[in-house]
């Protein structure tokens, strides 16, 4: 465990697929309205989905949860969900952007796309989290976050509804924390505080 | 200087060089997607760094074409965002029918899926012989592909589903012929479409359009370039004409927004005001 992280964190990115709704309900539900960092989330959803997931999570969280808009500026205490059928990215000026670039890892939105662009912008001040899901999206992105000096968290595969995304990430890198879902919000609160 | 900052610098130099030599201006494109695309191109090339590639890119047009493909190719679907095409059919077409002839500009048409979708929609609405679609893209290679109207058969299931959800009144299979792994769109659809290369960042306006579609193109542009392109559209559009942007785009906070009213919430269809 690397508990010697002394720098201040500036942002959190989360990637999740199968089992995402209940996983995000738990984590976002436990974060307080005072959580000081913006949270960007890629959740694999059907291309036809509307903003229903954001509305649902908004009702479950003290944070403001919304679908990301293009060129939106990041705000503390807000969680941004990738819209269906768009990649979500972070620009150097710390605004959100969207693209219809081809799917990555068969996914649009892709976790790797968010993680890699966020690592370019935030470097060591980024926290990356891979949660439950099928496939391997997020692994390369989490490795990049680690290589840029950011902090990495992976949901304990034994605790995950689908363990392949966490397992794939752990095969590629040694995460700073491997935790069950119900420990992640309190960990984030400590790291961000 | 760390590696990431070096890459940013190399990109800046390369884009300036590309602009000076070939006239394509990517300097006002959003960085995140462009960076990913450039690095993806680099990883598939024989070069180790963009600065190493730059020398040859600025001298070898064919090599540059591969880069241009890598950074401008976009993908779409027929009747992408079915609810948008439904809104066009139900709320815009009644206005279009009041004109003897309408001109439509599809800017950033990529491989043509949405231009053909619009042609199908207008034919089904009885506008045969009363419209022309000008479908343009910066990328000449995708324009050639769009002209062919040939798509992988595996995509047709999705296209058909989109068509049905968009309020299509016919049978989608009437519009194509399946051959091996491909679907060839009916050549009669093409009679209504003029495909042409056009660079939104540099080329002139098109005159007297009744409807302009530019969906998921300006999401790649920085604010100043967005405003510049929207001015181009504004000067190409008749009063009472329609401007359609992508599902996640809007005219909010854009310079031309005062000249437009939103026709349908969420469908991202705007109508240019009369004076």
XYZ file of C-alpha atoms in Angstrom:
468
model
C 0.000 0.000 0.000
C 1.288 3.415 -0.897
C -0.023 5.592 1.884
C 2.861 8.001 1.441
C 1.076 10.029 -1.181
C 1.632 13.566 -0.083
C 0.383 15.495 -3.081
C -3.086 16.906 -3.311
C -5.494 15.114 -5.596
C -7.482 17.071 -8.135
C -9.840 14.607 -9.782
C -11.271 11.089 -9.680
C -12.045 8.903 -12.708
C -14.118 5.733 -12.472
C -14.659 2.992 -15.049
C -17.399 0.404 -14.719
C -19.408 -1.959 -16.892
C -21.670 -4.867 -15.952
C -22.990 -4.293 -12.433
C -22.319 -0.598 -12.749
C -25.636 0.774 -11.560
C -25.544 -0.861 -8.140
C -21.797 -0.274 -7.766
C -22.120 3.428 -8.535
C -25.137 3.711 -6.215
C -22.984 2.431 -3.364
C -19.947 4.625 -3.996
C -21.739 7.848 -4.942
C -24.312 7.217 -2.219
C -21.617 7.267 0.428
C -19.747 10.373 -0.711
C -20.767 13.564 1.066
C -21.841 16.797 -0.599
C -18.547 18.280 0.604
C -16.445 15.826 -1.410
C -13.896 18.260 -2.828
C -13.031 16.632 -6.173
C -14.832 16.301 -9.494
C -15.620 12.689 -10.400
C -15.739 11.585 -14.046
C -17.361 8.242 -14.774
C -17.494 6.005 -17.818
C -20.180 3.381 -17.515
C -20.814 1.082 -20.460
C -24.439 1.662 -21.421
C -26.559 0.950 -24.471
C -26.129 3.477 -27.318
C -29.817 4.363 -27.060
C -29.774 5.195 -23.347
C -31.001 8.589 -22.217
C -29.786 10.396 -19.115
C -31.828 8.099 -16.847
C -28.775 6.680 -15.093
C -27.552 10.154 -14.164
C -30.994 11.073 -12.804
C -31.179 7.847 -10.820
C -27.719 8.308 -9.314
C -28.407 11.957 -8.605
C -31.285 10.839 -6.406
C -28.993 8.406 -4.613
C -26.118 10.756 -3.916
C -25.395 13.921 -1.998
C -23.173 14.843 -4.934
C -24.627 16.493 -7.989
C -24.682 13.731 -10.613
C -25.217 14.675 -14.252
C -24.512 13.617 -17.793
C -21.367 15.343 -19.072
C -21.841 18.211 -21.501
C -19.177 19.152 -24.005
C -16.882 21.995 -22.934
C -18.269 21.772 -19.421
C -15.942 23.028 -16.693
C -15.193 20.646 -13.844
C -16.705 21.497 -10.478
C -16.048 20.017 -7.045
C -18.759 17.836 -5.584
C -20.046 16.901 -9.018
C -20.027 13.546 -10.761
C -20.100 13.527 -14.570
C -21.335 10.475 -16.449
C -20.382 9.796 -20.044
C -23.395 10.151 -22.361
C -24.429 7.077 -24.336
C -22.554 6.532 -27.597
C -19.884 9.207 -26.954
C -16.370 8.959 -25.574
C -15.769 11.256 -22.603
C -12.409 13.051 -22.403
C -10.648 15.794 -20.452
C -8.948 18.704 -22.204
C -5.797 20.514 -21.059
C -7.921 23.484 -19.955
C -9.776 21.052 -17.686
C -13.035 21.069 -19.532
C -14.870 17.948 -20.607
C -15.111 16.974 -24.236
C -16.975 14.324 -26.175
C -16.140 12.427 -29.325
C -17.684 9.931 -31.702
C -14.322 8.344 -32.469
C -14.581 4.609 -33.147
C -15.192 2.308 -30.181
C -12.146 1.319 -28.122
C -12.220 -2.172 -26.584
C -15.564 -2.545 -28.389
C -16.900 0.235 -26.192
C -18.056 3.789 -26.708
C -17.809 5.324 -24.195
C -14.510 3.650 -23.375
C -12.914 3.719 -19.930
C -9.415 3.722 -21.451
C -10.165 6.894 -23.437
C -11.283 8.769 -20.320
C -8.431 7.448 -18.176
C -5.695 8.166 -20.731
C -6.837 11.719 -21.430
C -7.300 12.382 -17.707
C -3.801 11.068 -16.976
C -2.378 13.451 -19.611
C -4.041 16.375 -17.867
C -3.845 15.523 -14.166
C -0.738 13.307 -13.955
C 0.058 12.526 -10.305
C -3.000 14.342 -8.979
C -5.461 11.846 -10.454
C -7.182 8.928 -8.747
C -8.302 6.132 -11.102
C -10.746 3.396 -10.129
C -11.697 0.245 -12.040
C -14.890 -1.427 -10.851
C -16.978 -4.453 -11.769
C -17.417 -5.309 -15.435
C -16.976 -7.759 -18.263
C -14.030 -7.395 -20.626
C -10.798 -5.520 -20.095
C -11.649 -1.870 -20.771
C -9.887 0.389 -18.277
C -6.766 -1.727 -17.775
C -4.535 0.190 -20.194
C -5.901 3.479 -18.948
C -5.274 2.581 -15.319
C -1.708 1.575 -16.220
C -1.229 4.967 -17.822
C -2.568 6.702 -14.708
C -0.062 4.736 -12.636
C 2.790 5.529 -15.038
C 1.915 9.226 -14.825
C 2.192 9.047 -11.038
C -1.520 8.898 -10.219
C -3.142 6.692 -7.610
C -4.880 3.480 -8.640
C -7.750 1.633 -6.992
C -9.296 -1.637 -8.192
C -12.431 -3.229 -6.817
C -11.588 -6.519 -5.120
C -12.441 -9.105 -7.811
C -13.989 -11.344 -5.150
C -16.418 -8.535 -4.368
C -17.253 -7.668 -7.993
C -20.463 -8.674 -9.746
C -18.300 -9.323 -12.822
C -14.647 -9.796 -11.991
C -12.992 -9.634 -15.420
C -12.401 -5.870 -15.576
C -10.795 -5.792 -12.091
C -8.825 -8.993 -12.798
C -7.604 -7.669 -16.126
C -6.406 -4.450 -14.481
C -4.632 -6.344 -11.695
C -2.876 -8.563 -14.234
C -1.445 -5.475 -15.881
C -0.405 -3.468 -12.845
C -0.017 -3.507 -9.095
C -2.824 -1.261 -7.851
C -2.271 0.976 -4.846
C -5.513 -0.266 -3.300
C -7.653 -3.334 -3.906
C -10.850 -2.868 -1.930
C -14.457 -4.027 -1.773
C -17.089 -1.553 -2.950
C -18.222 -0.533 0.496
C -14.705 0.646 1.436
C -14.032 2.765 -1.634
C -16.057 5.874 -0.729
C -14.426 6.208 2.682
C -10.997 5.652 1.104
C -11.715 8.411 -1.417
C -12.843 10.747 1.334
C -9.562 10.209 3.220
C -7.428 10.579 0.071
C -9.239 13.730 -1.007
C -9.224 15.288 2.456
C 10.273 18.860 -19.662
C 8.408 15.588 -19.169
C 7.445 13.289 -22.021
C 3.798 14.328 -22.086
C 4.738 18.001 -22.402
C 7.220 17.113 -25.146
C 4.499 15.333 -27.082
C 2.269 18.395 -26.763
C 5.083 20.509 -28.177
C 5.674 18.091 -31.063
C 1.963 18.171 -31.887
C 1.990 21.958 -31.905
C 4.935 22.057 -34.335
C 3.438 19.367 -36.552
C 0.040 21.090 -36.804
C 1.719 24.371 -37.718
C 3.759 22.583 -40.393
C 0.706 20.800 -41.779
C -1.145 24.111 -41.945
C 1.724 25.890 -43.720
C 2.394 23.107 -46.208
C -1.015 21.577 -46.905
C -3.473 24.248 -45.722
C -5.360 22.000 -43.321
C -5.854 23.877 -40.066
C -6.111 21.574 -37.066
C -4.728 24.146 -34.642
C -8.180 24.883 -33.265
C -9.254 21.296 -32.836
C -9.787 20.044 -29.267
C -6.556 18.500 -28.085
C -7.621 15.325 -26.324
C -9.105 13.492 -29.292
C -6.548 14.871 -31.766
C -3.686 13.768 -29.509
C -5.096 10.253 -29.250
C -5.518 10.052 -33.007
C -2.039 11.386 -33.770
C -0.428 8.973 -31.322
C -2.493 6.133 -32.736
C -1.231 7.009 -36.213
C 2.323 7.210 -34.853
C 2.109 3.778 -33.245
C 1.059 2.269 -36.575
C 3.867 4.054 -38.428
C 7.598 3.334 -38.578
C 8.462 6.469 -36.616
C 9.310 6.696 -32.932
C 8.261 10.289 -32.374
C 6.117 12.886 -34.119
C 9.133 15.131 -34.631
C 10.882 12.283 -36.401
C 7.804 11.803 -38.595
C 7.397 15.509 -39.268
C 10.300 15.828 -41.694
C 8.812 13.214 -44.006
C 5.181 14.219 -43.437
C 5.889 17.708 -44.723
C 7.577 16.372 -47.870
C 5.583 13.258 -48.735
C 1.972 13.946 -49.703
C 1.050 10.260 -49.677
C 2.338 9.830 -46.154
C 0.454 12.947 -45.111
C -2.732 11.466 -46.600
C -2.438 8.531 -44.186
C -2.155 10.978 -41.309
C -5.146 12.939 -42.610
C -7.173 9.729 -42.703
C -6.112 8.963 -39.166
C -7.183 12.298 -37.771
C -10.320 13.076 -39.766
C -12.136 9.805 -40.313
C -15.357 9.575 -38.349
C -17.911 6.840 -38.134
C -21.654 7.120 -38.277
C -24.761 5.057 -38.767
C -27.839 5.320 -40.926
C -30.545 7.082 -38.926
C -28.129 7.600 -36.045
C -30.210 8.948 -33.136
C -33.566 7.710 -34.352
C -35.427 10.333 -32.317
C -33.622 13.073 -34.232
C -34.742 11.719 -37.606
C -38.235 11.262 -36.206
C -38.256 14.943 -35.219
C -37.071 15.911 -38.720
C -39.838 13.832 -40.264
C -42.591 15.119 -38.005
C -41.589 18.695 -37.258
C -39.259 19.954 -39.995
C -40.559 18.256 -43.146
C -43.962 20.039 -42.923
C -42.067 23.346 -43.246
C -39.853 22.045 -46.050
C -42.915 20.976 -48.017
C -44.039 24.601 -48.244
C -41.116 25.309 -50.601
C -41.111 24.246 -54.260
C -37.516 23.067 -53.879
C -35.233 22.735 -50.851
C -31.468 22.650 -50.544
C -29.853 20.741 -47.727
C -26.229 20.894 -46.629
C -24.901 17.947 -44.727
C -21.559 19.211 -43.396
C -19.160 16.530 -42.211
C -21.017 13.697 -43.902
C -18.170 11.179 -43.431
C -19.044 7.971 -45.305
C -22.523 9.224 -46.129
C -24.807 7.174 -43.884
C -26.802 10.135 -42.610
C -27.022 11.828 -46.026
C -28.592 8.682 -47.481
C -30.862 8.501 -44.431
C -32.104 12.009 -45.143
C -32.707 11.136 -48.805
C -34.771 8.093 -47.801
C -36.769 10.143 -45.333
C -37.595 12.910 -47.825
C -38.525 10.427 -50.556
C -40.881 8.669 -48.159
C -42.405 12.041 -47.323
C -43.251 12.600 -50.975
C -40.553 15.138 -51.811
C -39.250 13.301 -54.871
C -37.634 15.764 -57.278
C -37.998 18.659 -54.848
C -34.740 18.496 -52.884
C -30.999 18.254 -53.256
C -28.561 17.248 -50.520
C -25.049 18.681 -50.654
C -22.998 16.255 -48.564
C -19.490 17.486 -47.769
C -16.496 16.357 -45.794
C -12.917 17.544 -45.303
C -11.664 14.084 -46.173
C -11.665 13.325 -49.922
C -11.183 9.607 -49.415
C -14.322 9.264 -47.306
C -16.245 11.295 -49.881
C -15.313 8.707 -52.504
C -16.472 6.003 -50.145
C -19.709 7.897 -49.442
C -20.423 8.126 -53.161
C -20.304 4.357 -53.447
C -22.927 3.851 -50.749
C -21.633 0.417 -49.820
C -21.709 -0.637 -46.171
C -20.775 -3.806 -44.295
C -23.751 -6.114 -44.128
C -23.207 -6.587 -40.403
C -24.167 -2.948 -39.822
C -27.506 -3.294 -41.575
C -29.309 -4.834 -38.635
C -28.565 -1.732 -36.592
C -29.423 0.571 -39.512
C -32.745 -1.216 -39.983
C -33.592 -0.918 -36.297
C -32.713 2.802 -36.328
C -34.842 3.281 -39.436
C -37.855 1.654 -37.845
C -37.494 3.670 -34.652
C -37.167 6.877 -36.663
C -40.674 6.427 -38.052
C -39.664 4.894 -41.381
C -42.813 4.174 -43.384
C -41.466 1.580 -45.786
C -39.431 -1.584 -45.675
C -35.743 -0.797 -45.189
C -34.666 -3.792 -47.249
C -36.141 -2.045 -50.317
C -33.284 0.445 -50.166
C -30.353 -1.918 -50.555
C -29.114 -5.046 -52.240
C -27.061 -7.509 -50.245
C -24.016 -8.928 -51.983
C -21.512 -11.128 -50.148
C -20.655 -9.258 -46.951
C -21.863 -5.892 -48.200
C -25.051 -3.961 -48.694
C -25.195 -1.703 -51.737
C -27.630 1.181 -51.364
C -30.050 1.733 -54.201
C -28.350 3.999 -56.802
C -31.558 6.030 -57.129
C -30.915 7.453 -53.648
C -27.658 8.944 -54.902
C -29.455 10.965 -57.589
C -30.580 13.357 -54.874
C -27.143 13.852 -53.319
C -24.097 15.830 -54.448
C -20.973 14.684 -52.627
C -18.073 17.145 -52.474
C -14.924 17.878 -50.491
C -15.270 20.961 -48.316
C -13.125 22.208 -45.463
C -15.228 23.950 -42.816
C -12.202 25.744 -41.393
C -11.132 27.309 -44.705
C -13.708 27.077 -47.498
C -16.558 29.439 -48.358
C -20.244 29.319 -47.515
C -22.872 27.470 -49.534
C -25.750 29.693 -50.629
C -29.409 29.645 -49.704
C -29.707 26.430 -47.754
C -33.031 25.497 -46.163
C -31.553 22.913 -43.811
C -28.030 22.392 -42.541
C -26.990 19.316 -40.636
C -23.673 19.278 -38.851
C -23.850 16.658 -36.177
C -20.946 15.578 -33.987
C -18.438 17.528 -36.044
C -18.078 20.707 -34.009
C -17.533 18.674 -30.835
C -13.974 18.348 -32.147
C -13.528 22.127 -32.376
C -12.429 24.665 -29.790
C -14.794 27.532 -28.985
C -13.375 30.058 -31.462
C -13.546 27.589 -34.348
C -17.079 26.540 -33.346
C -18.187 30.167 -33.546
C -16.418 30.625 -36.883
C -18.111 27.578 -38.402
C -21.504 28.542 -36.988
C -21.138 31.946 -38.671
C -20.456 30.089 -41.923
C -23.647 28.089 -41.460
C -25.600 31.200 -40.510
C -24.528 32.957 -43.697
C -25.481 29.870 -45.740
C -28.963 29.474 -44.271
C -32.157 31.236 -45.392
C -34.316 32.951 -42.774
C -36.676 30.332 -41.405
C -34.141 27.621 -42.289
C -33.087 24.865 -39.919
C -29.757 24.089 -38.276
C -29.261 20.673 -36.717
C -26.410 19.751 -34.380
C -25.579 16.577 -32.472
C -27.527 15.238 -29.513
C -24.955 16.549 -27.046
C -24.324 19.854 -28.815
C -26.152 23.135 -28.376
C -26.127 26.763 -29.487
C -26.173 27.939 -25.860
C -23.442 30.530 -25.303
C -22.579 30.608 -28.993
C -22.382 33.940 -30.804
C -25.184 33.170 -33.257
C -27.591 31.812 -30.624
C -29.697 35.003 -30.520
C -30.599 34.559 -34.175
C -32.062 31.097 -33.583
C -34.893 29.492 -31.702
C -34.948 25.914 -30.535
C -37.569 23.963 -32.443
C -37.696 20.844 -30.297
C -36.180 20.357 -26.884
C -33.476 17.662 -26.932
C -33.579 17.005 -30.677
C -31.110 19.877 -31.167
C -32.930 21.384 -34.121
C -32.763 25.169 -34.349
C -34.662 27.520 -36.625
C -33.209 30.753 -37.924
C -35.402 33.701 -37.037
C -36.876 36.033 -39.654
C -34.897 39.318 -39.233
